[in-house]
CSV table of C-alpha atoms in Angstrom, one decimal:
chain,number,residue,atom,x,y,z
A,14,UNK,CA,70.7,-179.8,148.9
A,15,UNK,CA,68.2,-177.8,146.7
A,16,UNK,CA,65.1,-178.5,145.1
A,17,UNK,CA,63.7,-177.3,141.9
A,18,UNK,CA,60.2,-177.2,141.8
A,19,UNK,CA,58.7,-176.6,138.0
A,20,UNK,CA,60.8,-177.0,135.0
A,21,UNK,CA,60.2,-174.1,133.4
A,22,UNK,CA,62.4,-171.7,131.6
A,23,UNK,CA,63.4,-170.1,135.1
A,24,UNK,CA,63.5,-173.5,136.7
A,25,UNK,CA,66.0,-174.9,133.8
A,26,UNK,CA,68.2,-171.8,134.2
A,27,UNK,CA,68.6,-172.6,138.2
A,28,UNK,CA,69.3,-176.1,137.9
A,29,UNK,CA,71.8,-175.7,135.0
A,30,UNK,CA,73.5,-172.9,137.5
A,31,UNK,CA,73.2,-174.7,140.4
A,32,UNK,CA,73.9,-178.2,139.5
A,33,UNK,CA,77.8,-177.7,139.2
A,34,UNK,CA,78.2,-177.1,143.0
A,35,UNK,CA,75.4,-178.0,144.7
A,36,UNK,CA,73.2,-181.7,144.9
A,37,UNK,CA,70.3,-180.7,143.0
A,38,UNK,CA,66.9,-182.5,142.8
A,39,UNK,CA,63.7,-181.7,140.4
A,40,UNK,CA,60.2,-182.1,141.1
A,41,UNK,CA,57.3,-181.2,138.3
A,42,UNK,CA,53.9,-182.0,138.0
A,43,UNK,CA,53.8,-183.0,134.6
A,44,UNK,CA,57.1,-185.7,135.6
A,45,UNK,CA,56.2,-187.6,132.4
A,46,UNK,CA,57.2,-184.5,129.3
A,47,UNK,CA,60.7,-183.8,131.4
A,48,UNK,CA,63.6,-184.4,129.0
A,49,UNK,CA,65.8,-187.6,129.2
A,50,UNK,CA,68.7,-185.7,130.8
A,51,UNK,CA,66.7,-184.2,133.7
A,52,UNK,CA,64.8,-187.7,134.6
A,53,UNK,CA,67.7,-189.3,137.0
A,54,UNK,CA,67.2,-185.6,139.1
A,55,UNK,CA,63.7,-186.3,139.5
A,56,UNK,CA,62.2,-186.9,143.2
A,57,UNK,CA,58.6,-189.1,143.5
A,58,UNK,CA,56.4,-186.7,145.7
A,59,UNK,CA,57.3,-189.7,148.3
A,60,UNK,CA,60.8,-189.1,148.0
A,61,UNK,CA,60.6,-186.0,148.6
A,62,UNK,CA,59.7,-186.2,152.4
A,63,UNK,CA,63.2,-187.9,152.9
A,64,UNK,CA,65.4,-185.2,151.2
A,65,UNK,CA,66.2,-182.4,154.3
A,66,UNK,CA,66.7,-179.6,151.4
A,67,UNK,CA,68.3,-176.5,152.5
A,68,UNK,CA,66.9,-174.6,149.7
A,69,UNK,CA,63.4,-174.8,147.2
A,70,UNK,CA,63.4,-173.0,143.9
A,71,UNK,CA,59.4,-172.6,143.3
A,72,UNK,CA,58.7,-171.5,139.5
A,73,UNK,CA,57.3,-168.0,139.2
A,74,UNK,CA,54.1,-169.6,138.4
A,75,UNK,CA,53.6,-171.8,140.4
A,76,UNK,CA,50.6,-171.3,143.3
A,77,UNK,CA,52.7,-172.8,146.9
A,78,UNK,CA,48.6,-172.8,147.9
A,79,UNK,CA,47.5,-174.8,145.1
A,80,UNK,CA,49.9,-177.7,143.8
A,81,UNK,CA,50.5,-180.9,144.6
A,82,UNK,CA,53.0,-180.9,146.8
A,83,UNK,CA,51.7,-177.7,148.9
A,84,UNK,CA,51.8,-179.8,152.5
A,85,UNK,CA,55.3,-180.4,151.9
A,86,UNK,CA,55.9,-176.7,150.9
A,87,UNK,CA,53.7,-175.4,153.5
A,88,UNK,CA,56.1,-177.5,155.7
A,89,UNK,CA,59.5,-176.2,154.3
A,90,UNK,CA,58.4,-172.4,153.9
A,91,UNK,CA,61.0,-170.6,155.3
A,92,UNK,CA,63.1,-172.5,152.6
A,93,UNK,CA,61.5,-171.4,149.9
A,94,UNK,CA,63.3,-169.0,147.7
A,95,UNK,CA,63.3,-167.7,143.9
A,96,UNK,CA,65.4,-167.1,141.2
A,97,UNK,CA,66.0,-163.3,142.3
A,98,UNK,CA,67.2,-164.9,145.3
A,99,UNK,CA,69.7,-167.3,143.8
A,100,UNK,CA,70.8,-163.9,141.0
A,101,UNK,CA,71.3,-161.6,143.7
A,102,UNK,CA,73.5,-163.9,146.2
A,103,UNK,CA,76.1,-164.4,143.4
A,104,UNK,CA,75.9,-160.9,142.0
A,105,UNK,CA,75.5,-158.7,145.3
A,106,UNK,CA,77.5,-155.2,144.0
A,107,UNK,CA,76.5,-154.9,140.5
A,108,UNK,CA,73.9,-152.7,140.1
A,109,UNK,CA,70.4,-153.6,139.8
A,110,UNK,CA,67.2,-151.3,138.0
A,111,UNK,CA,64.3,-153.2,138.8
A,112,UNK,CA,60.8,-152.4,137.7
A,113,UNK,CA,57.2,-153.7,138.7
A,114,UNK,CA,54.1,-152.6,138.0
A,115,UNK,CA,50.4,-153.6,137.0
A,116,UNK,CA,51.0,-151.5,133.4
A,117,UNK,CA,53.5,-150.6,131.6
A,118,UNK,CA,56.4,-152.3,133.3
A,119,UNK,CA,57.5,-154.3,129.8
A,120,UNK,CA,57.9,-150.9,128.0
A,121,UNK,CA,59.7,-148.8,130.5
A,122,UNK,CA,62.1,-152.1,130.8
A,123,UNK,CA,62.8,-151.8,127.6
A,124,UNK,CA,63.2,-148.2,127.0
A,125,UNK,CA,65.5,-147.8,129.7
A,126,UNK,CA,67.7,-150.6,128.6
A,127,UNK,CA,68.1,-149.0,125.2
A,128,UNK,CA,68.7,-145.6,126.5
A,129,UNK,CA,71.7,-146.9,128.8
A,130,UNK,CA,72.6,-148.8,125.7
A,131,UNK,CA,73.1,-145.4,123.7
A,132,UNK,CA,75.0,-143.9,126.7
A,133,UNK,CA,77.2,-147.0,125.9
A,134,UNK,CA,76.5,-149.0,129.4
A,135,UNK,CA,77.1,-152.6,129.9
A,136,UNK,CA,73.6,-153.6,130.7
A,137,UNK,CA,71.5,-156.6,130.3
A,138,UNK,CA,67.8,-157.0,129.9
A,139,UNK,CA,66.8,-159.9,132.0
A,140,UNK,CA,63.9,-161.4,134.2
A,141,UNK,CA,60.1,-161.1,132.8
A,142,UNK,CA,61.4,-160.0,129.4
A,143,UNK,CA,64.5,-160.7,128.7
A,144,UNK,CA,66.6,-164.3,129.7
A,145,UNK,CA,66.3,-165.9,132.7
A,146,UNK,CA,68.8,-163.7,135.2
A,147,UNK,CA,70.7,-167.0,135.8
A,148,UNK,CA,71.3,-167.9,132.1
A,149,UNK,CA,73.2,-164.3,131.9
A,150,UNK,CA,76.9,-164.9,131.1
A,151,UNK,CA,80.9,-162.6,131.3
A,152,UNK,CA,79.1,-160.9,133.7
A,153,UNK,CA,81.8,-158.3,134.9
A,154,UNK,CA,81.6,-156.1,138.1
A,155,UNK,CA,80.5,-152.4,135.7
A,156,UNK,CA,77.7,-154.5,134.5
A,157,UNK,CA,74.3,-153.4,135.3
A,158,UNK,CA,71.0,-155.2,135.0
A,159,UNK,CA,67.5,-154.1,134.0
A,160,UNK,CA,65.2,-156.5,135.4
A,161,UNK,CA,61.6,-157.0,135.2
A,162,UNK,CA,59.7,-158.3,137.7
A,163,UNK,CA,56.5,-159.8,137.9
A,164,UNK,CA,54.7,-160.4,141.1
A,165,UNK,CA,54.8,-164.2,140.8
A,166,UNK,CA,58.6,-163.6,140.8
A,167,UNK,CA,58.9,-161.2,144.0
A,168,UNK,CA,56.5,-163.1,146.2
A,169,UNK,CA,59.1,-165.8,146.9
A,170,UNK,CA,62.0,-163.7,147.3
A,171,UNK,CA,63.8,-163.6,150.4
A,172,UNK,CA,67.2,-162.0,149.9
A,173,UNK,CA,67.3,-160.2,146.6
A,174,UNK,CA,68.0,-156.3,146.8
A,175,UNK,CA,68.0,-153.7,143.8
A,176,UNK,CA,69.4,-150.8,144.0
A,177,UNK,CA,66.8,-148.6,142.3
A,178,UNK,CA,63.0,-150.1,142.3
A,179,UNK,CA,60.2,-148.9,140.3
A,180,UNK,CA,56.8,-149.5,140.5
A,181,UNK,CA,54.4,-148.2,137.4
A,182,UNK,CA,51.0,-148.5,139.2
A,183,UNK,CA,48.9,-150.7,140.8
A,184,UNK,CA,46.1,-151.8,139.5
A,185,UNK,CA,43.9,-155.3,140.7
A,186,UNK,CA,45.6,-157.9,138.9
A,187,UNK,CA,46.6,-161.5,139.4
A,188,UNK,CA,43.3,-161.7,142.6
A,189,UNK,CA,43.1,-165.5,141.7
A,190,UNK,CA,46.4,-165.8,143.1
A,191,UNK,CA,47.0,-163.2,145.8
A,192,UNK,CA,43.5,-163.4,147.2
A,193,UNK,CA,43.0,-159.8,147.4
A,194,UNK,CA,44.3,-156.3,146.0
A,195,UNK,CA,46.4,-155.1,149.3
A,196,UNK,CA,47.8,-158.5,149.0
A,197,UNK,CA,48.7,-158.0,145.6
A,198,UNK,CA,50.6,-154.9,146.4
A,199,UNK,CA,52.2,-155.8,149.6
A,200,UNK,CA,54.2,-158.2,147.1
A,201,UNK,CA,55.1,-155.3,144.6
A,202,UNK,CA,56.1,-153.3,147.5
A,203,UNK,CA,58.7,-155.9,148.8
A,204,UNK,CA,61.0,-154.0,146.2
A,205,UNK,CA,60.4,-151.1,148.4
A,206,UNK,CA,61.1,-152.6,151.7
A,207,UNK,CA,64.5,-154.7,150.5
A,208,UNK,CA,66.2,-151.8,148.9
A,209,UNK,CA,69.9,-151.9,148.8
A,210,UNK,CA,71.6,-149.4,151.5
A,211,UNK,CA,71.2,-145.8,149.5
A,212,UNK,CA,68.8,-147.5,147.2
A,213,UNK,CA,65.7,-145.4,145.6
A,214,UNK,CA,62.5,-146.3,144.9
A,215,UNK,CA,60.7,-144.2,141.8
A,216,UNK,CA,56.7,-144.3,142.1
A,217,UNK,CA,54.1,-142.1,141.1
A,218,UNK,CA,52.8,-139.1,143.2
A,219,UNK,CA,49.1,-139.7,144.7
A,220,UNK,CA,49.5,-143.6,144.8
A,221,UNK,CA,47.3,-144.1,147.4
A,222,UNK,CA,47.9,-147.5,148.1
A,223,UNK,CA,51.9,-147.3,148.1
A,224,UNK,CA,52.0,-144.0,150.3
A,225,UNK,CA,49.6,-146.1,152.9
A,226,UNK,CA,52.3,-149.2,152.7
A,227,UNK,CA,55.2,-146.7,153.3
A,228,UNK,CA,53.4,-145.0,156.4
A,229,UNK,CA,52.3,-147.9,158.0
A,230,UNK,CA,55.5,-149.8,157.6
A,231,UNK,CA,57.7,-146.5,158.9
A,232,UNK,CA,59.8,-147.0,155.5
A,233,UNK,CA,62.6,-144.0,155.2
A,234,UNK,CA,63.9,-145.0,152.0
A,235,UNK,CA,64.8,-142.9,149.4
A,236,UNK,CA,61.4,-142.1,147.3
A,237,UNK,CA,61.3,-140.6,144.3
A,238,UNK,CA,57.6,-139.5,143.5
A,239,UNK,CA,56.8,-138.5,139.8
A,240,UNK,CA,54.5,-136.6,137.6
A,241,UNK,CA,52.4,-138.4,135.1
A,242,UNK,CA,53.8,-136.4,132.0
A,243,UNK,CA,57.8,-135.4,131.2
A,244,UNK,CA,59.0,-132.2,131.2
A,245,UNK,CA,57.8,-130.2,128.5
A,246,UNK,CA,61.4,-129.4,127.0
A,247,UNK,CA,62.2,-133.0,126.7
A,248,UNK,CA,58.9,-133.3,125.2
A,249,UNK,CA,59.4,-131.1,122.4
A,250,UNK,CA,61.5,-132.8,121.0
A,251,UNK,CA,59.6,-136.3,121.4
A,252,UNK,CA,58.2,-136.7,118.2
A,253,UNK,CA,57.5,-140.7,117.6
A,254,UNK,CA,53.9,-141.1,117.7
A,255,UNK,CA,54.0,-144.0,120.4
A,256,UNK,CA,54.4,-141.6,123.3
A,257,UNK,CA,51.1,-139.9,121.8
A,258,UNK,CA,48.8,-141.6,124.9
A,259,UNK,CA,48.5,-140.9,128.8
A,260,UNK,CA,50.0,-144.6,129.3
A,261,UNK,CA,53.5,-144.2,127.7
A,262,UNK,CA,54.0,-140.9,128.1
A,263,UNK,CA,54.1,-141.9,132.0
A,264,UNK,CA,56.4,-145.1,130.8
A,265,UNK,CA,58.8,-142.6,129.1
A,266,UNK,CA,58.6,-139.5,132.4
A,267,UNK,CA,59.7,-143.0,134.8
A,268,UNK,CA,62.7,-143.9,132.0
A,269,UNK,CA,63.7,-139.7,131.9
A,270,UNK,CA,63.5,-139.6,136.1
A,271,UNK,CA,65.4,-143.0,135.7
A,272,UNK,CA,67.9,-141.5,133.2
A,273,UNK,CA,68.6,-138.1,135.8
A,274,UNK,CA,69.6,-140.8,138.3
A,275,UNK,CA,72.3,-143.2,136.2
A,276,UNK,CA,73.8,-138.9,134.9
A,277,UNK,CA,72.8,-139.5,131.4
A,278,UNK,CA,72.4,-136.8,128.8
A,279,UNK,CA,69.3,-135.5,127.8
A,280,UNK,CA,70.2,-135.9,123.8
A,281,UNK,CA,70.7,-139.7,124.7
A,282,UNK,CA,66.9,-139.8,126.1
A,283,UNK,CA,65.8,-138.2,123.4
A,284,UNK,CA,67.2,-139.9,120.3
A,285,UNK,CA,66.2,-143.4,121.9
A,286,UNK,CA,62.5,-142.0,122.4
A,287,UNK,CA,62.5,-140.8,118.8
A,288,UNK,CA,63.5,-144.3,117.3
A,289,UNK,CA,62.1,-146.7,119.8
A,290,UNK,CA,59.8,-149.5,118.4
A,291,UNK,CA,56.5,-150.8,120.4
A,292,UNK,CA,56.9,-154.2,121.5
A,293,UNK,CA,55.2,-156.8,119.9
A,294,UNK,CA,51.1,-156.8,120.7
A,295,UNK,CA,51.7,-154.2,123.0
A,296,UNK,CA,49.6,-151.0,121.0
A,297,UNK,CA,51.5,-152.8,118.0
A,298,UNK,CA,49.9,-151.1,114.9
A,299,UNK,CA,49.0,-154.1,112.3
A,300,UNK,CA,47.4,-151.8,109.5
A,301,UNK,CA,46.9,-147.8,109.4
A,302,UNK,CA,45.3,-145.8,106.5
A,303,UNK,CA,43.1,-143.3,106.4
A,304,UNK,CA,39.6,-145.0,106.9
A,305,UNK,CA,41.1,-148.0,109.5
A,306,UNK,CA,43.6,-148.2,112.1
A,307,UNK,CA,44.3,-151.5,113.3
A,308,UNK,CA,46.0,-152.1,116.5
A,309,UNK,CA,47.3,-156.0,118.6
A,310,UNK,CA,47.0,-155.1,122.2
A,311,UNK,CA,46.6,-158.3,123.2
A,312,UNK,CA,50.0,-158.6,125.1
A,313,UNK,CA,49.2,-155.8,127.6
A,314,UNK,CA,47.5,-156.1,131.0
């Protein structure tokens, strides 16, 4: 018996999984703009109490400490999972790159994927930017997934693993919901402490707050710690004007320490840097002359 709580894009993707196998119910707040075909699913908040769920889905977005049914979650905690969850129970041995961060986590997502793309890889771009994970289909065993993850998705998590985790930076973010910034990165750092046996986690040398969270939580992982810029043979031969600021060049140096680690070629790295595109309103470059440079940012964190 599982719940879905929020019908969002995630919460469609679960309960179209799910609903094959499993007695499914939905809850939302806004009850009244669900679809036809989901109505006859829907619980009352009354009903709800009668229902002894194994399982609740809670929506990325949603706040467990600020909806309407947050006595009943606060009730059913332990039960509450997410998506990752659900995506990593029916997947457990394909391999998993997945990438957090306050900055810069769309565009090294991205990047990656394209260079294990070039190296000719069966890999899909799924979670914060690409489909939901669950809507993800002829998923063989040599696939591999790039996912990114926001915190809103990791806080609920309770059983998924990755087998390589990166973590841009951390920077205060997303304080109306996690209360404070060491509770903010505790969440990011749950990659970190689930790990997949022989997993690695890449990070950034002199992250203060991370290097505190592995002391104090006696982690001996696998950590990876990086320089802000590449190597400067690889960048020599960078030439696309995107990687000309502090911020991507250290998106790019985590997709090249990435690269080293999945054996691909250097030329590979190289050629996808040279012709990669800037996502849309992230540093995207609306008009350029001489006199005015004009530049839709408003995407980024």
């Amino acid at each position: 018996k599982i719940l879905i709580y929020g019908l969002g894009l995630s919460g469609k993707a679960c309960f179209n999984f799910l609903k094959k196998s499993n007695d499914v119910k939905i809850y939302d707040d806004y009850a009244d703009t669900l679809p036809i075909k989901y109505k006859k699913y829907f619980l009352s908040k009354k009903s709800l109490i009668k229902y002894n769920f194994n399982y609740i889905v809670v929506s990325p977005g949603i706040n467990i400490l600020n909806c309407n049914i947050s006595n009943f979650l606060h009730n059913n905690k332990r039960k509450i999972i997410s998506e990752l969850d659900i995506f990593h129970l029916f997947n457990p041995l394909n391999k998993k790159i997945t990438i957090t961060g306050t900055n810069g986590k769309s565009t090294t997502a991205k990047l990656i994927y394209d260079i294990m793309r070039k190296s000719n890889k069966d890999v899909r771009l799924v979670g914060n930017i690409g489909l939901p994970l669950l809507k993800e289909k002829n998923i063989k065993n040599k696939t591999e997934f790039v996912i990114e993850a926001s915190s809103y998705q990791i806080e609920y998590s309770k059983y998924f693993k990755t087998d390589i985790a990166v973590i841009t930076n951390i920077y205060p973010d997303h304080l109306e919901r996690h209360k404070t910034f060491l509770n903010y990165a505790k969440t990011k750092f749950k990659l970190i402490q689930f790990l997949n046996k022989n997993g690695i986690a890449i990070i950034k040398k002199n992250n203060t707050i991370l290097e505190n969270l592995i002391k104090k939580n006696n982690i001996k992982n696998n950590i990876l710690r990086i320089k802000s810029n590449p190597n400067k043979k690889i960048l020599k031969q960078i030439k696309n004007n995107y990687f000309n600021n502090i911020n991507n060049l250290e998106n790019l140096n985590f997709c090249i320490e990435l690269s080293k680690l999945l054996r691909i070629k250097n030329k590979n790295i190289v050629k996808t840097a040279n012709s990669f595109v800037e996502l849309p309103y992230r540093q995207q470059v609306i008009f350029d002359n001489k006199k005015l440079l004009i530049m839709n940012d408003s995407k980024s964190t």
